[in-house]
XYZ file of C-alpha atoms in Angstrom:
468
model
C 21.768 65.249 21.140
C 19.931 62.987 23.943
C 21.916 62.455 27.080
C 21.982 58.336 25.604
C 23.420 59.835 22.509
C 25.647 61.419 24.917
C 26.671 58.650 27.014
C 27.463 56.296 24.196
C 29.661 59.192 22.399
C 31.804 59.456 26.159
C 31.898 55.899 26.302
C 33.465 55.654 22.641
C 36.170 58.534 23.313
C 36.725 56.794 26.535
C 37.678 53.440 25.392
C 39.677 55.562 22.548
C 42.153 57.218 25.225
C 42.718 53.456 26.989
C 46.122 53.282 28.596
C 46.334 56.879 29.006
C 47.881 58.340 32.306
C 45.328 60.291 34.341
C 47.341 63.565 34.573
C 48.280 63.186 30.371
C 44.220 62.841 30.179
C 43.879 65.671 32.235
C 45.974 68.036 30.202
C 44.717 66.978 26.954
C 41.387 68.130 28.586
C 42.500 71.236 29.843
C 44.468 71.942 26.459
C 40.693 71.216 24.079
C 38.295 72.728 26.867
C 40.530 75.998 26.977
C 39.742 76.228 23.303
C 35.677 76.967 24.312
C 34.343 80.324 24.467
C 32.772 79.711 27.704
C 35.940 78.147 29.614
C 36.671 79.248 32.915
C 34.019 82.001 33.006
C 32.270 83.137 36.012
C 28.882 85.195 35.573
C 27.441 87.637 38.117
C 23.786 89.253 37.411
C 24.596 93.287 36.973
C 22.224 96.058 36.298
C 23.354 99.395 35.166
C 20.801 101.433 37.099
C 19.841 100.919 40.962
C 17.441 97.586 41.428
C 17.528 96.147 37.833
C 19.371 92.774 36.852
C 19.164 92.640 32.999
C 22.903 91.749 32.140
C 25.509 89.665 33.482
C 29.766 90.402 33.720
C 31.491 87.789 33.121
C 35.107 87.596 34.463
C 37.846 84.782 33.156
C 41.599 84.902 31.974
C 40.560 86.963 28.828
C 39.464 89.660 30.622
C 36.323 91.389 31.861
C 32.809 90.837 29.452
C 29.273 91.773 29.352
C 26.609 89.308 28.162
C 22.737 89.521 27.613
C 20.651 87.171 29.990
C 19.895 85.041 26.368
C 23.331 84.527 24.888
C 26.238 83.675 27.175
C 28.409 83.202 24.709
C 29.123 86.359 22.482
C 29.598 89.095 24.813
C 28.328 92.904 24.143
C 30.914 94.379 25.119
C 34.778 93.679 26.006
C 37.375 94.929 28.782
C 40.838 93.225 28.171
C 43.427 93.096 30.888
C 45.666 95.155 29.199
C 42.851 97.619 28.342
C 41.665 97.866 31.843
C 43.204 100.614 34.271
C 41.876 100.005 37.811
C 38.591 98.252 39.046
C 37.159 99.534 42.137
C 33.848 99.426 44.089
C 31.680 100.803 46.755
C 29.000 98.882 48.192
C 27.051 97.718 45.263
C 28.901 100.072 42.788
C 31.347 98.722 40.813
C 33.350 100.670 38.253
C 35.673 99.740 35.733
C 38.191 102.206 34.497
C 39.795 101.466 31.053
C 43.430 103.329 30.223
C 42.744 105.078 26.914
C 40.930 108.230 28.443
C 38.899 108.884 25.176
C 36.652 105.945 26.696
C 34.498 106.613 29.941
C 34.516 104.504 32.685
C 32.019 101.174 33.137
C 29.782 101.517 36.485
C 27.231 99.273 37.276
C 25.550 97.883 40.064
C 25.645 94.667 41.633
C 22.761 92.980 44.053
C 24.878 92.506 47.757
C 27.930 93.630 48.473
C 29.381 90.604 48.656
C 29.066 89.679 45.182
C 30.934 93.005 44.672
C 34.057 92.054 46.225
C 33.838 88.421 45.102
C 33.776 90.246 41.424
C 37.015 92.158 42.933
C 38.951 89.455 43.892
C 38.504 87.555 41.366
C 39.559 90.361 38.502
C 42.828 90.443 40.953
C 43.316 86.990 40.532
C 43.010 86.879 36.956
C 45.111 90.116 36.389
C 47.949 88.460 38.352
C 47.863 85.907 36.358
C 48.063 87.535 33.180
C 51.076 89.756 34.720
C 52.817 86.642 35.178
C 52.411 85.417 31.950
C 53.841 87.957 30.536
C 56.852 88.150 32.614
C 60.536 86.426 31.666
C 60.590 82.850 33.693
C 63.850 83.033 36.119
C 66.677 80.467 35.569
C 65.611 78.435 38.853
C 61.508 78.466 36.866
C 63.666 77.531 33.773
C 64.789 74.518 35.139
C 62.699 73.133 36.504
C 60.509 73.620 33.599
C 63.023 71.513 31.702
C 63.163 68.919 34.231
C 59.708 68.907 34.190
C 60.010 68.752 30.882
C 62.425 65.946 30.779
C 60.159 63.779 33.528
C 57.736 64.209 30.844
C 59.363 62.899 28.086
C 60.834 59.885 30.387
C 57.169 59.207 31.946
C 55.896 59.032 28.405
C 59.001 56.724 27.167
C 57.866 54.874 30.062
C 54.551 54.756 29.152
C 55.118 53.836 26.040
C 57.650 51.172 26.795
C 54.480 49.887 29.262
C 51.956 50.438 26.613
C 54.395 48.210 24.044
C 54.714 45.578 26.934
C 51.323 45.800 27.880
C 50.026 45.748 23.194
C 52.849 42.895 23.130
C 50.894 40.930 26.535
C 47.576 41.473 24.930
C 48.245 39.998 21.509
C 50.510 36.847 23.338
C 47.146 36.440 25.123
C 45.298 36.979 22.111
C 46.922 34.378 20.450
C 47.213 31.665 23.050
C 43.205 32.376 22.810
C 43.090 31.969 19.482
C 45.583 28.806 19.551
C 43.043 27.806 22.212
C 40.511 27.747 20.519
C 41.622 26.772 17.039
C 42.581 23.603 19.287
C 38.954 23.102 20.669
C 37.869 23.832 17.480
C 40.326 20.770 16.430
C 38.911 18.756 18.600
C 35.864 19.362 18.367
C 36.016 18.799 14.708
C 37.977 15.495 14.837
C 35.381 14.809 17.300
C 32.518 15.264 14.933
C 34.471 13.579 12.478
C 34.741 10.476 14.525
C 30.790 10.910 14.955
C 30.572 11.297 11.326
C 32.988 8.419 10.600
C 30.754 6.654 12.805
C 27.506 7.336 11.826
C 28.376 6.534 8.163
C 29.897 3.300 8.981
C 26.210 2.477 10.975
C 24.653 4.077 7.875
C 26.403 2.016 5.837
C 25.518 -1.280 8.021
C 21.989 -0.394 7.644
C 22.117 0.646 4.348
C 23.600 -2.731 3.623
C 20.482 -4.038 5.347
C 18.165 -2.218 3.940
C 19.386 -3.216 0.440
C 19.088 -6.717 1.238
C 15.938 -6.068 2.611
C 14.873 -3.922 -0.617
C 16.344 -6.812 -2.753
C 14.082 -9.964 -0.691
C 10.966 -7.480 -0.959
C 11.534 -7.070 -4.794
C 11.477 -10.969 -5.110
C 8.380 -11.415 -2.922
C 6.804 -8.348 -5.211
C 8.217 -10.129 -8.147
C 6.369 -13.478 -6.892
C 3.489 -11.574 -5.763
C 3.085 -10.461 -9.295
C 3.712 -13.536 -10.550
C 0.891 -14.727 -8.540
C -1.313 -11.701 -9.124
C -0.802 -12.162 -13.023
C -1.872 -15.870 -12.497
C -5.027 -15.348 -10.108
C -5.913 -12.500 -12.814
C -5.563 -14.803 -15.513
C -7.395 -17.335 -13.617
C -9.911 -14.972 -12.745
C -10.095 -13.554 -16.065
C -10.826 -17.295 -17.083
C -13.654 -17.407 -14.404
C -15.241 -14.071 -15.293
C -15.547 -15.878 -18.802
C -17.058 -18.758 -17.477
C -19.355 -16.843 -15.284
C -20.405 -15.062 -18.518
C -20.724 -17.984 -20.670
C -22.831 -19.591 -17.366
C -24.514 -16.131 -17.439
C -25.573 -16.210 -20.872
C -26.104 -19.781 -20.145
C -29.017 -18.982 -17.461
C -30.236 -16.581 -19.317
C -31.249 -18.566 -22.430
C -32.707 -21.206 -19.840
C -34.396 -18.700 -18.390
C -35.631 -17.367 -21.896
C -36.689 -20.988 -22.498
C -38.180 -21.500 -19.125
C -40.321 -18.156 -19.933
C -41.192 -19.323 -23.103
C -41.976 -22.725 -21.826
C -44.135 -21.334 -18.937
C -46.263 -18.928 -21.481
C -46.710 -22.169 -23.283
C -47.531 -23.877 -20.144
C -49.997 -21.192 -19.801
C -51.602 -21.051 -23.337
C -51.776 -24.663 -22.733
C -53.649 -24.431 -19.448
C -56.114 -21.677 -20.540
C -56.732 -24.258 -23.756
C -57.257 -26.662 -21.473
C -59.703 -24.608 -19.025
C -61.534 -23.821 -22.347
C -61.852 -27.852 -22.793
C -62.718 -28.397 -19.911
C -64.711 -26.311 -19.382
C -66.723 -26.868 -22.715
C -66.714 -30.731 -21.383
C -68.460 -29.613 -18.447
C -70.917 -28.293 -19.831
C -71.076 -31.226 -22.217
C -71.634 -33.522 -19.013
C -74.166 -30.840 -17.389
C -76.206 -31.312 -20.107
C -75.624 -35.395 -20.450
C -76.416 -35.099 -16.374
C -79.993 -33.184 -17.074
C -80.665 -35.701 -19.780
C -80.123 -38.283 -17.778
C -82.307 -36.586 -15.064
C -85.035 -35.813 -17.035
C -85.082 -39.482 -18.368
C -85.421 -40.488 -14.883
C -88.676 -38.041 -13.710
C -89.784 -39.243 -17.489
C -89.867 -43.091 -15.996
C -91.182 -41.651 -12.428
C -93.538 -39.881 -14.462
C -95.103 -43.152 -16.138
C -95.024 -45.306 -12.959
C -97.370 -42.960 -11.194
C -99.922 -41.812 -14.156
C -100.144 -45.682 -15.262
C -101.468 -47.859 -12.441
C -104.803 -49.447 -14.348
C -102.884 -50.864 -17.064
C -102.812 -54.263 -16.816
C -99.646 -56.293 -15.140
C -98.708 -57.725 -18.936
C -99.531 -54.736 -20.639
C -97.475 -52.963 -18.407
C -94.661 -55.451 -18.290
C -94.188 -55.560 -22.189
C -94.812 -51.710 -21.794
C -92.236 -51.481 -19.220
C -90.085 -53.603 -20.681
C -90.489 -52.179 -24.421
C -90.103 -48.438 -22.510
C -87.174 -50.031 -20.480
C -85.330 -50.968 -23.889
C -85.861 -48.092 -25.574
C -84.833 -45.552 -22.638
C -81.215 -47.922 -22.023
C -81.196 -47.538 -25.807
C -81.889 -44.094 -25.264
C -79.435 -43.844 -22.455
C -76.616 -45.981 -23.327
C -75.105 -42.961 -25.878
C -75.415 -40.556 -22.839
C -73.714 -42.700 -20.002
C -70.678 -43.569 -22.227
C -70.692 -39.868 -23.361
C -70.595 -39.381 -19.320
C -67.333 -42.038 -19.260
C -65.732 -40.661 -22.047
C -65.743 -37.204 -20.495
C -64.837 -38.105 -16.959
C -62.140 -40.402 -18.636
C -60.877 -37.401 -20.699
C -61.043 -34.997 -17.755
C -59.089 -37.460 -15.643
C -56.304 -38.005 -18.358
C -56.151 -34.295 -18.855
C -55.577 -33.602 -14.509
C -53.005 -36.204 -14.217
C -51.579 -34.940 -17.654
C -51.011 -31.761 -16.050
C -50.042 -32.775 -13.007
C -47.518 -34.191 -14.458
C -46.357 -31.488 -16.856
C -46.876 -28.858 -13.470
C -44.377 -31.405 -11.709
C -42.166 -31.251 -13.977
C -41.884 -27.303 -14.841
C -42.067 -27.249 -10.973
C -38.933 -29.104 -11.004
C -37.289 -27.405 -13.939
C -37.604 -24.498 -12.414
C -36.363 -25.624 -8.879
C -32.932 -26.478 -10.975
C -32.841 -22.899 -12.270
C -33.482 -21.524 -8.798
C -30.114 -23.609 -7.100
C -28.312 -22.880 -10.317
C -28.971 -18.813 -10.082
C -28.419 -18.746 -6.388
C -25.015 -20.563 -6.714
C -24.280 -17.876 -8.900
C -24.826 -15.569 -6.740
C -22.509 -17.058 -3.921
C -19.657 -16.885 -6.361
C -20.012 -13.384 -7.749
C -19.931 -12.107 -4.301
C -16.604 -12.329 -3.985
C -15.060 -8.772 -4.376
C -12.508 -9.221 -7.277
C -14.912 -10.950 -9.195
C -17.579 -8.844 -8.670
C -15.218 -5.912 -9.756
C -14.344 -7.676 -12.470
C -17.825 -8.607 -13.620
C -18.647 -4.778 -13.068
C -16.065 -4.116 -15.459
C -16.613 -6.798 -18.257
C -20.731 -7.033 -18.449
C -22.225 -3.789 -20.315
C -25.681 -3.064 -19.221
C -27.280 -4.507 -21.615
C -26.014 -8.011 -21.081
C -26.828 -7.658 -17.528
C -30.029 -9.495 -16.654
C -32.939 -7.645 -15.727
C -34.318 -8.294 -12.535
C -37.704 -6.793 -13.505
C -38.156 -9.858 -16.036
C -37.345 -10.305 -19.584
C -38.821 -7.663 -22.502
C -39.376 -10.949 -24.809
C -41.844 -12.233 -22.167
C -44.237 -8.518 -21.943
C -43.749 -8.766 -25.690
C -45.398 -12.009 -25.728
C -47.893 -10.690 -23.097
C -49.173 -8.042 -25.290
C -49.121 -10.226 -28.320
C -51.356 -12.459 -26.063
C -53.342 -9.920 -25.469
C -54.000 -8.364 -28.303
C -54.740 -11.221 -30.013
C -58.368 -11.030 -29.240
C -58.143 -13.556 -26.676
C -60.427 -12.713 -23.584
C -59.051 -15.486 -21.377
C -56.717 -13.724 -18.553
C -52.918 -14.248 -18.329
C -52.962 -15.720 -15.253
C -49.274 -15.031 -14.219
C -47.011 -17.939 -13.297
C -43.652 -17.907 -11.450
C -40.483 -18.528 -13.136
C -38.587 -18.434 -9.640
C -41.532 -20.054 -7.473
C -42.884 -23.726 -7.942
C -46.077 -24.266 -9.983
C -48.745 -23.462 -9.396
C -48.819 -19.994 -8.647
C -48.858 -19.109 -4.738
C -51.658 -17.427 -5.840
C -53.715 -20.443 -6.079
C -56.290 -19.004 -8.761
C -59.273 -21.468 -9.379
C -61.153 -22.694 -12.237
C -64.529 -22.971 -11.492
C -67.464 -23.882 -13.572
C -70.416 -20.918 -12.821
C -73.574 -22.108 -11.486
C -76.039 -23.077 -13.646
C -79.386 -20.352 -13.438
C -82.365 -22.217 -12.322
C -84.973 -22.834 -15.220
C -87.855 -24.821 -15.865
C -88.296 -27.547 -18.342
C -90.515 -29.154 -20.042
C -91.605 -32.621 -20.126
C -94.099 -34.457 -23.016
C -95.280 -37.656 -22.506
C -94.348 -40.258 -25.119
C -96.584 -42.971 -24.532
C -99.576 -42.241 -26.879
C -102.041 -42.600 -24.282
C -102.124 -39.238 -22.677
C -99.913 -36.079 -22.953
C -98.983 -34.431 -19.660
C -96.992 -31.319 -18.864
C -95.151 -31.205 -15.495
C -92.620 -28.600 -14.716
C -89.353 -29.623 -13.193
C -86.572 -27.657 -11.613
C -83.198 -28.512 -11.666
C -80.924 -26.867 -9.094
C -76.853 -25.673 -9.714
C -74.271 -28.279 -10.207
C -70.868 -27.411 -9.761
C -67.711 -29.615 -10.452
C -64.793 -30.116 -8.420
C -61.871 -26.882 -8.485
C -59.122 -27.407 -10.957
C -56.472 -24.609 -9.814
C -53.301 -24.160 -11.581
C-alpha cells in the first residue's frame, strides 16, 4: 500500500474510535500491537567469528532470538527466558548459556563493547520482568488492581454516560438542523410558491391579452382574406381581360401584318405601274422631241420655197404634226394625271396605316404599363402557355407569307415595312426610274422634196423619287 492509501486507512480507523479516552486508545493499541511478531524487539548486528556482522540478536519479552540480515521476522534460532541459564560477556564476547546441559552454550561477538553491555542490560530487564510475571501479586498489588479495576469500570460508566449525553446532544442538534432547515426549506418553498402564484396570475393577464390579441388578428386575417379572395377574383377577372385584350392585339396585329403585306403588294404593283407609265411618257417625251428637231429640221433645209408655198406648207405641216401631236400630249396628261392620283392615293392610304399603326403602338404600350405590376405579371406567367404568348421576333403567318411571296416567281424585293414604326419605312428606300442609255436615232424627212438623215442624241431623263 502507498503511504495515501495509508493515510486515508488511519484517517478512517481514526474517526472510527471518536470519543475514545486517550489512555483506553492507548491500551487497545498496546493490547493489538503486542499481537505482532516484531513488537518490542531490539536488534543488535552480531557475528559469530571475530570482525564479521552477518546476523542480528534480537532481545524482547519473549526471550533472546537470532535473525538473518533479510528476514527480521522469523528468527533462526530461539533462547526463551526460562530456557536461558546465565548471559555473560567480556569485551565484545557475549555468551549465552542455556540450562539443559545437552545444549552448548551461544558465543558470539559483538562490534564495541558498549553494545555488549547495552545487550546485557537489557536481557536483565526483560528477565525481571518475566520473573515478575510469574510471581503471586501481594494483597496490597491485589487491591489496588481491583481499585484500579473498579476506576476503570466507573471511568468507562462515565464515559459512557458522557458519550450518551454527548450521542443524545448531537442528534438534539441534528434535529434542530434538520427542523432548521425543513423550515427554510418551507419558506423557501412558500416563497416560490408565491412567485409561482404570481407569475401565473401575470401569465394569465397576458395570456388573457394575448388571446384577445390572437382573436382581433384572426378577424383582420379573416378580412384580409376576405379582401385577398376579392382582389384575386378581381384580378383573376383582369388577367381575363388582359387575355381577351391580348388576343385582342394580337389579331389586330395579325390584321395590321396582313394589311401591311397588302400595303406592300400594293406598292410594288404600283412601282410596276408606274414605272411602266414612265416609260410610257419617256417615250411620248422623245416623240414629242423628235417632232420638234423634225419642224427645226424643215425650217432650216427650206428657205427658197416661196412665202405661200411655205405658208400653206407650214400650215398643212402645222395641222398635220398638232394632229400628229394632239394623241401624244393628252397621252402625256393622262399619265401625269394618273401618276398624280396614284401619289396622293397613297399618301393617303400611307397616312392612314401610319395612323393605324400609331393606335396599335399606345394600345401595346398601355399594356405593358399594366402587366408590370407584380401580381399580375405572376399571374399572367401562370395563365398564358407559351404558345399564346406573342412572339417578339414577329408573327410565323407573316415569314409564311414572305416565302409564299417569294417563291411565287416574283422578282420585285420585299421591301420590309414596320408594323411598330410609322410608314414609310425609316429606311427611306427609293423608287427610281434608271437612266435611259444614250442612243442615236434616226430621222426621215417627210416632205417629198428631199430625204435627209441627221443623227440626234437624246440625253437621260429621270423622274422625280417616289419612296415608300
Amino acid at each position: 500500500m502507498t503511504s495515501e492509501m495509508w493515510q486515508d486507512k488511519i484517517t478512517a480507523w481514526y474517526a472510527e474510535h471518536r470519543g475514545i479516552a486517550r489512555d483506553e486508545a492507548e491500551m487497545n493499541y498496546l493490547k493489538i500491537a503486542q499481537d505482532l511478531d516484531m513488537y518490542g524487539m531490539n536488534y543488535f548486528p552480531i557475528s559469530q567469528a571475530k570482525n564479521d556482522a552477518d546476523i542480528l540478536l534480537g532481545v524482547n519479552a519473549k526471550g533472546i532470538h537470532i535473525y538473518s540480515r533479510e528476514n527480521k521476522i522469523s528468527p533462526l534460532k530461539s533462547f526463551k527466558w526460562d530456557e536461558i541459564k546465565n548471559i555473560s560477556y567480556n569485551e565484545k564476547k557475549l555468551k549465552i548459556t542455556p540450562i539443559d546441559k545437552k545444549h552448548d552454550a551461544f558465543k558470539f561477538y559483538s562490534s564495541e563493547h558498549k553494545v555488549n553491555k547495552l545487550i546485557l542490560h537489557l536481557c536483565i530487564g526483560n528477565h525481571d520482568l518475566f520473573l515478575t510475571k510469574r510471581k503471586v501479586d501481594s494483597i496490597e498489588i491485589q487491591q489496588m488492581k481491583n481499585q484500579a479495576k473498579e476506576e476503570k469500570a466507573r471511568k468507562k460508566m462515565e464515559h459512557q454516560r458522557l458519550a450518551m449525553e454527548k450521542q443524545l446532544r448531537e442528534e438534539a442538534e441534528r434535529e434542530k438542523e434538520e427542523l432548521e432547515r425543513r423550515l427554510f426549506q418551507l419558506e423557501d418553498e412558500a416563497r416560490q410558491a408565491n412567485e409561482a402564484l404570481l407569475r401565473s396570475n401575470e401569465a394569465a393577464e397576458l395570456m388573457a391579452e394575448k388571446a384577445q390579441i390572437a382573436e382581433e388578428e384572426a378577424k383582420l386575417l379573416a378580412r384580409n382574406a376576405v379582401e385577398a379572395r376579392q382582389e384575386m377574383q378581381h384580378l383573376e377577372r383582369a388577367v381575363m381581360k388582359s387575355k381577351e385584350e391580348m388576343r385582342q392585339m394580337e389579331q389586330k396585329m395579325r390584321d395590321a401584318d396582313r394589311v401591311t403585306v397588302k400595303l406592300i403588294n400594293e406598292t410594288e404593283r404600283r412601282a410596276k405601274e408606274v414605272e411602266v407609265l414612265e416609260q410610257e411618257l419617256q417615250k411620248a417625251r422623245e416623240n414629242k422631241q423628235r417632232k420638234q428637231s423634225l419642224l427645226d429640221l424643215g425650217t432650216a433645209v427650206l428657205p427658197v420655197i416661196s412665202k405661200r408655198s411655205l405658208l400653206e406648207t407650214s400650215e398643212g405641216f402645222s395641222d398635220s404634226k398638232l394632229l400628229r401631236q394632239d394623241p401624244p400630249e393628252a397621252d402625256f396628261k393622262r399619265l401625269s394625271l394618273e401618276i398624280e392620283k396614284e401619289r396622293l392615293d397613297y399618301i393617303q392610304k400611307s397616312m392612314q396605316l401610319e395612323k393605324q399603326l400609331t393606335e396599335l403602338k399606345l394600345e401595346i404600350q398601355t399594356l405593358k404599363k399594366e402587366d408590370r405590376t407584380p401580381s399580375v405579371l405572376s399571374l399572367w406567367n401562370g395563365t398564358f402557355s407559351p404558345q399564346n404568348k406573342p412572339n417578339r421576333n414577329g408573327s410565323n403567318w407573316m415569314l409564311a407569307d414572305e416565302q409564299v411571296f417569294r417563291g411565287s416567281g416574283n422578282t420585285s424585293p420585299l421591301y420590309p415595312v414596320s408594323t411598330v414604326r410609322s410608314c414609310p419605312d425609316p429606311d427611306r428606300r427609293y423608287y427610281s426610274t434608271p437612266s435611259q442609255p444614250v442612243h442615236t436615232m434616226m430621222f426621215s424627212n417627210s416632205l417629198g422634196r428631199r430625204t435627209e438623215r441627221s443623227a440626234r442624241q437624246v440625253g437621260p431623263y429621270e423622274l422625280d423619287v417616289i419612296y415608300i
